[in-house]
């Protein structure tokens, strides 16, 4: 640090903004599951993208090596973050850019609003950006009398519908084509009443709607996919050309980027530009990627600003088990393969970041105790599909389990009456940490047969176990446990003793 | 070879036939099976629910029960529990600051195998029909459980073994890699989502026309079977060990009525 | 404390465990071994997949091909540094205002560009495996705006500029120039994740591969 060090800041400092679930995941999921149209839309979309991703990933003979490289590069970025941030700052500034640092969402919003105000404009075009969703920039600007116009097709759909994004790549994934047509007809001034639900026609309608805005905009706000420390270069990966419009035509460009987006060198881009498009849209390459290094005279915006955002990232970084969540390149492959996301959609997670990555990133950035975020790490069956799909190998299942531990520990001793789960886990720990105790309990299990009907099924259980029997029967316990059978067949019970050899007398069935 | 059986708590208490079948298969191959009596549970339920402190005694118990040099390898008829032993035990010991337990757990994990892994990789079983005498004349579909597939990378070992059982009609399951929705306490904490996942899994199983769904994890099979049962389906679930152990002389015991391929009902 | 110093302080504090900086394993492919014909074939295949129109011609035929592609355009723009020989086949009447030259010194306005039908540019390098063409703002490619606003982009790729895979291509260019990587015409997958070509960027991309 160049200035006097004023003591170690107390950690962690959590993030604010749109990072919270305001109701518990099971409650939100219950509501979303009731929406048959939503489930059909999501099922269709996630299956389409899964197949495309698998197809293009299988084409590359070195996919696993690319993942290994991507993972190691990101790990080294996290380990060297202070140094890389300073290096990036130096290079970006040397090329005519201006860097602003924002501790949290409020500070970032104020900076962006101030920069727009300085230009004298009251309107800005926007390229889809997760960071600005996270800080709630559009809403803040609106309060300040500034109109932020989303230009990505899906963001436009969501904004026109006064809805919230439900996916980080395809924010309107929860809408099908006919719903999109209805939104356009209702909300888009001058929409052709004969508009059909053909996606090509819908895209053309968006083009017409936004064209004038692009050509006259003086200010654009963007995010960034990558920032190269060794050159001060920024990259935006997109498809529609709305990114190019925003990054090229206006006079002023304001980019908002999380501090974790850095890559050390130009060479690292060759890894990430292979990993990202195949993992996100399932394409060999996305239609357009723009890279710019500060200001280029006569080409593109001449006023270049970058807001570097912490907003809880340093808190996530402080969690040794969880910090690799910051490796995320926002490809959305994890949510596309997640069986939970597929059925609940993104709104159930509350936060800007839904799906498996959101279930770890949101509580890491806000702290486990923020609103209902402690319910997010449980929103997974731990099937592991997300880890396999992640291009930078974030071990999401392990971090989910780690955060469950953080949650349980954060509540220890705080409750007067332990929950059913607490009591059950304590009792089970006692019973399951001794062969003898488990053996004794198993002797009582046949009593469970009394609870079963003549069909030997248990169909209703009390308390938290009622969740099981809402859709599943349990078979009546067997008359005898394996342990007891073995003891009878072999040399008598010795439940705490050493190995008991079998008689090796052939088929025991 | 002297093989220590880790029955797993759910099989020990609820599905003893699966453990008996595991013993039968291994003995049929001429190996000696021992049952370390101190064993109880892998502790996965505690770990996956975030109760690490409560998991430690469970893990310590498992390590103590299986760290004897008196056997060559340990085996369990469960991908999930073996993954827990190999992966979670050292991790939890480490996160709770018990380096000694971490090392002992890693040593136990290193000699613990999932059943199909042991059969195929160590014991060289390539044809269950000829090497184990397996006979099972039913139409069966097979669900590969997530932890075996993704944490142990079992690949198609279980399916290949089933495929070589004499008389079996193994029908492919659509979307086999999709989780059944069990997930331990997930099935209770997020019962609605879990049920929605199960609904789709059950529909895929039903679509195969099989009378039985096999797999390598009793917990997932209990979940799937419980869902099918609630729907009034006649499709049963059965661990692949029981199918491998099944012979003409000693056919597998299947709860309820299941149609034989020849048309005759088996008990 | 400034926000900068506070954030850097937080980040340093978060790393108090001094995590190791791993060696990056770069076992992925750094080179490909395709000859020129194979590179062309692969690039054509990938571009066609993106719904770009592609023709492979001998260098001498480039002017004829450009002229044919411009036949329907009322107006077109070219960067000031474009190889003038490439336009030899296009009938040129300075008075008709059909051809527009653009450079950083004498830039067309956005409104002017919006009134122009087509643009002809060269390219810096192409990636066969991904069907990607990279423009780096050098004289044959011009300012980024000219290859963006007109609805029809005619882009000449020299066969010698085709790399097999992305790492090879990125090694050939200067990352600090204003770069645009183009893989087909503009497209979106935002509705039901089905790809539709043609949104805000040029809806028509014609690639001429010159060997």
PDB file of C-alpha atoms in Angstrom, chain C residues 76-188:
ATOM      1  CA  UNK C  76     -20.620   1.636 -48.531  1.00  0.00           C
ATOM      2  CA  UNK C  77     -17.812   2.695 -46.266  1.00  0.00           C
ATOM      3  CA  UNK C  78     -14.195   1.594 -46.303  1.00  0.00           C
ATOM      4  CA  UNK C  79     -11.362   2.373 -43.919  1.00  0.00           C
ATOM      5  CA  UNK C  80      -8.841   4.774 -45.380  1.00  0.00           C
ATOM      6  CA  UNK C  81      -6.128   2.128 -45.187  1.00  0.00           C
ATOM      7  CA  UNK C  82      -7.959  -0.562 -47.145  1.00  0.00           C
ATOM      8  CA  UNK C  83      -5.986  -2.088 -50.022  1.00  0.00           C
ATOM      9  CA  UNK C  84      -7.332   0.032 -52.886  1.00  0.00           C
ATOM     10  CA  UNK C  85      -6.776  -2.850 -55.280  1.00  0.00           C
ATOM     11  CA  UNK C  86      -9.611  -4.719 -53.545  1.00  0.00           C
ATOM     12  CA  UNK C  87     -12.026  -2.069 -54.748  1.00  0.00           C
ATOM     13  CA  UNK C  88     -10.769  -2.169 -58.333  1.00  0.00           C
ATOM     14  CA  UNK C  89     -13.820  -4.076 -59.476  1.00  0.00           C
ATOM     15  CA  UNK C  90     -16.310  -1.599 -58.034  1.00  0.00           C
ATOM     16  CA  UNK C  91     -17.403   1.088 -60.394  1.00  0.00           C
ATOM     17  CA  UNK C  92     -16.319   4.354 -58.826  1.00  0.00           C
ATOM     18  CA  UNK C  93     -17.873   7.746 -59.535  1.00  0.00           C
ATOM     19  CA  UNK C  94     -16.646  10.220 -56.910  1.00  0.00           C
ATOM     20  CA  UNK C  95     -19.660  12.366 -57.595  1.00  0.00           C
ATOM     21  CA  UNK C  96     -22.284   9.687 -56.830  1.00  0.00           C
ATOM     22  CA  UNK C  97     -21.397   9.612 -53.126  1.00  0.00           C
ATOM     23  CA  UNK C  98     -21.605   5.844 -53.011  1.00  0.00           C
ATOM     24  CA  UNK C  99     -18.180   5.258 -51.514  1.00  0.00           C
ATOM     25  CA  UNK C 100     -17.273   6.738 -48.112  1.00  0.00           C
ATOM     26  CA  UNK C 101     -13.786   6.796 -46.643  1.00  0.00           C
ATOM     27  CA  UNK C 102     -13.358   6.776 -42.887  1.00  0.00           C
ATOM     28  CA  UNK C 103     -10.344   7.334 -40.689  1.00  0.00           C
ATOM     29  CA  UNK C 104      -9.642   8.532 -37.154  1.00  0.00           C
ATOM     30  CA  UNK C 105      -8.659  11.920 -38.607  1.00  0.00           C
ATOM     31  CA  UNK C 106     -11.714  12.277 -40.818  1.00  0.00           C
ATOM     32  CA  UNK C 107     -14.350  10.176 -39.090  1.00  0.00           C
ATOM     33  CA  UNK C 108     -17.885   9.825 -40.339  1.00  0.00           C
ATOM     34  CA  UNK C 109     -20.526  10.684 -37.770  1.00  0.00           C
ATOM     35  CA  UNK C 110     -22.687   7.944 -36.310  1.00  0.00           C
ATOM     36  CA  UNK C 111     -25.658   9.357 -38.195  1.00  0.00           C
ATOM     37  CA  UNK C 112     -23.717   9.193 -41.452  1.00  0.00           C
ATOM     38  CA  UNK C 113     -22.711   5.620 -40.763  1.00  0.00           C
ATOM     39  CA  UNK C 114     -26.331   4.772 -40.044  1.00  0.00           C
ATOM     40  CA  UNK C 115     -27.219   5.867 -43.547  1.00  0.00           C
ATOM     41  CA  UNK C 116     -24.623   3.583 -45.150  1.00  0.00           C
ATOM     42  CA  UNK C 117     -25.590   0.108 -46.296  1.00  0.00           C
ATOM     43  CA  UNK C 118     -22.335  -1.816 -46.179  1.00  0.00           C
ATOM     44  CA  UNK C 119     -18.746  -1.820 -44.987  1.00  0.00           C
ATOM     45  CA  UNK C 120     -15.675  -3.521 -46.443  1.00  0.00           C
ATOM     46  CA  UNK C 121     -12.750  -4.271 -44.128  1.00  0.00           C
ATOM     47  CA  UNK C 122      -9.734  -6.500 -43.915  1.00  0.00           C
ATOM     48  CA  UNK C 123      -8.914  -8.464 -40.762  1.00  0.00           C
ATOM     49  CA  UNK C 124      -5.946  -9.035 -38.479  1.00  0.00           C
ATOM     50  CA  UNK C 125      -6.213 -12.757 -37.860  1.00  0.00           C
ATOM     51  CA  UNK C 126      -8.816 -15.515 -37.894  1.00  0.00           C
ATOM     52  CA  UNK C 127      -9.315 -18.661 -35.789  1.00  0.00           C
ATOM     53  CA  UNK C 128     -10.385 -21.677 -37.817  1.00  0.00           C
ATOM     54  CA  UNK C 129     -11.537 -23.847 -34.913  1.00  0.00           C
ATOM     55  CA  UNK C 130     -13.968 -21.273 -33.550  1.00  0.00           C
ATOM     56  CA  UNK C 131     -14.867 -19.434 -36.756  1.00  0.00           C
ATOM     57  CA  UNK C 132     -13.607 -16.166 -35.311  1.00  0.00           C
ATOM     58  CA  UNK C 133     -12.278 -13.110 -37.142  1.00  0.00           C
ATOM     59  CA  UNK C 134     -10.334 -10.559 -35.159  1.00  0.00           C
ATOM     60  CA  UNK C 135     -10.189  -6.884 -36.116  1.00  0.00           C
ATOM     61  CA  UNK C 136      -7.512  -4.824 -34.416  1.00  0.00           C
ATOM     62  CA  UNK C 137      -8.190  -1.330 -35.711  1.00  0.00           C
ATOM     63  CA  UNK C 138      -5.187  -1.229 -38.002  1.00  0.00           C
ATOM     64  CA  UNK C 139      -5.543   0.756 -41.258  1.00  0.00           C
ATOM     65  CA  UNK C 140      -7.226  -2.018 -43.285  1.00  0.00           C
ATOM     66  CA  UNK C 141      -9.903  -2.382 -40.610  1.00  0.00           C
ATOM     67  CA  UNK C 142     -10.454   1.127 -39.367  1.00  0.00           C
ATOM     68  CA  UNK C 143     -12.413   2.445 -36.440  1.00  0.00           C
ATOM     69  CA  UNK C 144     -14.669   0.042 -34.561  1.00  0.00           C
ATOM     70  CA  UNK C 145     -17.791   2.021 -35.420  1.00  0.00           C
ATOM     71  CA  UNK C 146     -17.547   1.431 -39.172  1.00  0.00           C
ATOM     72  CA  UNK C 147     -17.763  -2.351 -38.908  1.00  0.00           C
ATOM     73  CA  UNK C 148     -20.637  -2.046 -36.454  1.00  0.00           C
ATOM     74  CA  UNK C 149     -23.253   0.408 -37.647  1.00  0.00           C
ATOM     75  CA  UNK C 150     -23.750  -0.591 -41.328  1.00  0.00           C
ATOM     76  CA  UNK C 151     -25.972  -3.665 -41.582  1.00  0.00           C
ATOM     77  CA  UNK C 152     -23.782  -5.589 -44.033  1.00  0.00           C
ATOM     78  CA  UNK C 153     -20.154  -6.374 -43.227  1.00  0.00           C
ATOM     79  CA  UNK C 154     -17.907  -7.666 -46.002  1.00  0.00           C
ATOM     80  CA  UNK C 155     -14.700  -8.895 -44.471  1.00  0.00           C
ATOM     81  CA  UNK C 156     -11.614 -10.112 -46.297  1.00  0.00           C
ATOM     82  CA  UNK C 157      -9.505 -12.747 -44.548  1.00  0.00           C
ATOM     83  CA  UNK C 158      -6.140 -13.637 -46.038  1.00  0.00           C
ATOM     84  CA  UNK C 159      -5.485 -17.361 -45.919  1.00  0.00           C
ATOM     85  CA  UNK C 160      -2.097 -16.700 -44.373  1.00  0.00           C
ATOM     86  CA  UNK C 161      -3.830 -14.925 -41.492  1.00  0.00           C
ATOM     87  CA  UNK C 162      -5.811 -18.008 -40.465  1.00  0.00           C
ATOM     88  CA  UNK C 163      -4.642 -19.631 -37.247  1.00  0.00           C
ATOM     89  CA  UNK C 164      -5.853 -23.059 -36.214  1.00  0.00           C
ATOM     90  CA  UNK C 165      -6.758 -22.403 -32.599  1.00  0.00           C
ATOM     91  CA  UNK C 166      -7.293 -19.428 -30.361  1.00  0.00           C
ATOM     92  CA  UNK C 167      -3.920 -19.466 -28.534  1.00  0.00           C
ATOM     93  CA  UNK C 168      -2.133 -19.289 -31.894  1.00  0.00           C
ATOM     94  CA  UNK C 169      -4.262 -16.352 -33.001  1.00  0.00           C
ATOM     95  CA  UNK C 170      -3.885 -14.357 -29.797  1.00  0.00           C
ATOM     96  CA  UNK C 171      -0.112 -14.693 -29.990  1.00  0.00           C
ATOM     97  CA  UNK C 172      -0.212 -12.901 -33.334  1.00  0.00           C
ATOM     98  CA  UNK C 173      -1.915  -9.723 -32.129  1.00  0.00           C
ATOM     99  CA  UNK C 174      -1.249  -6.814 -29.820  1.00  0.00           C
ATOM    100  CA  UNK C 175      -3.749  -7.026 -26.983  1.00  0.00           C
ATOM    101  CA  UNK C 176      -3.655  -3.326 -26.246  1.00  0.00           C
ATOM    102  CA  UNK C 177      -5.173  -2.308 -29.589  1.00  0.00           C
ATOM    103  CA  UNK C 178      -8.962  -1.839 -29.714  1.00  0.00           C
ATOM    104  CA  UNK C 179     -10.003  -5.377 -30.595  1.00  0.00           C
ATOM    105  CA  UNK C 180     -13.218  -6.861 -31.886  1.00  0.00           C
ATOM    106  CA  UNK C 181     -13.588 -10.613 -32.145  1.00  0.00           C
ATOM    107  CA  UNK C 182     -16.361 -11.508 -34.582  1.00  0.00           C
ATOM    108  CA  UNK C 183     -17.878 -14.970 -34.897  1.00  0.00           C
ATOM    109  CA  UNK C 184     -20.698 -14.710 -37.344  1.00  0.00           C
ATOM    110  CA  UNK C 185     -23.396 -12.066 -37.670  1.00  0.00           C
ATOM    111  CA  UNK C 186     -24.921 -10.674 -34.485  1.00  0.00           C
ATOM    112  CA  UNK C 187     -27.107 -13.227 -32.744  1.00  0.00           C
ATOM    113  CA  UNK C 188     -29.091 -13.858 -29.598  1.00  0.00           C
TER     114      UNK C 188
END
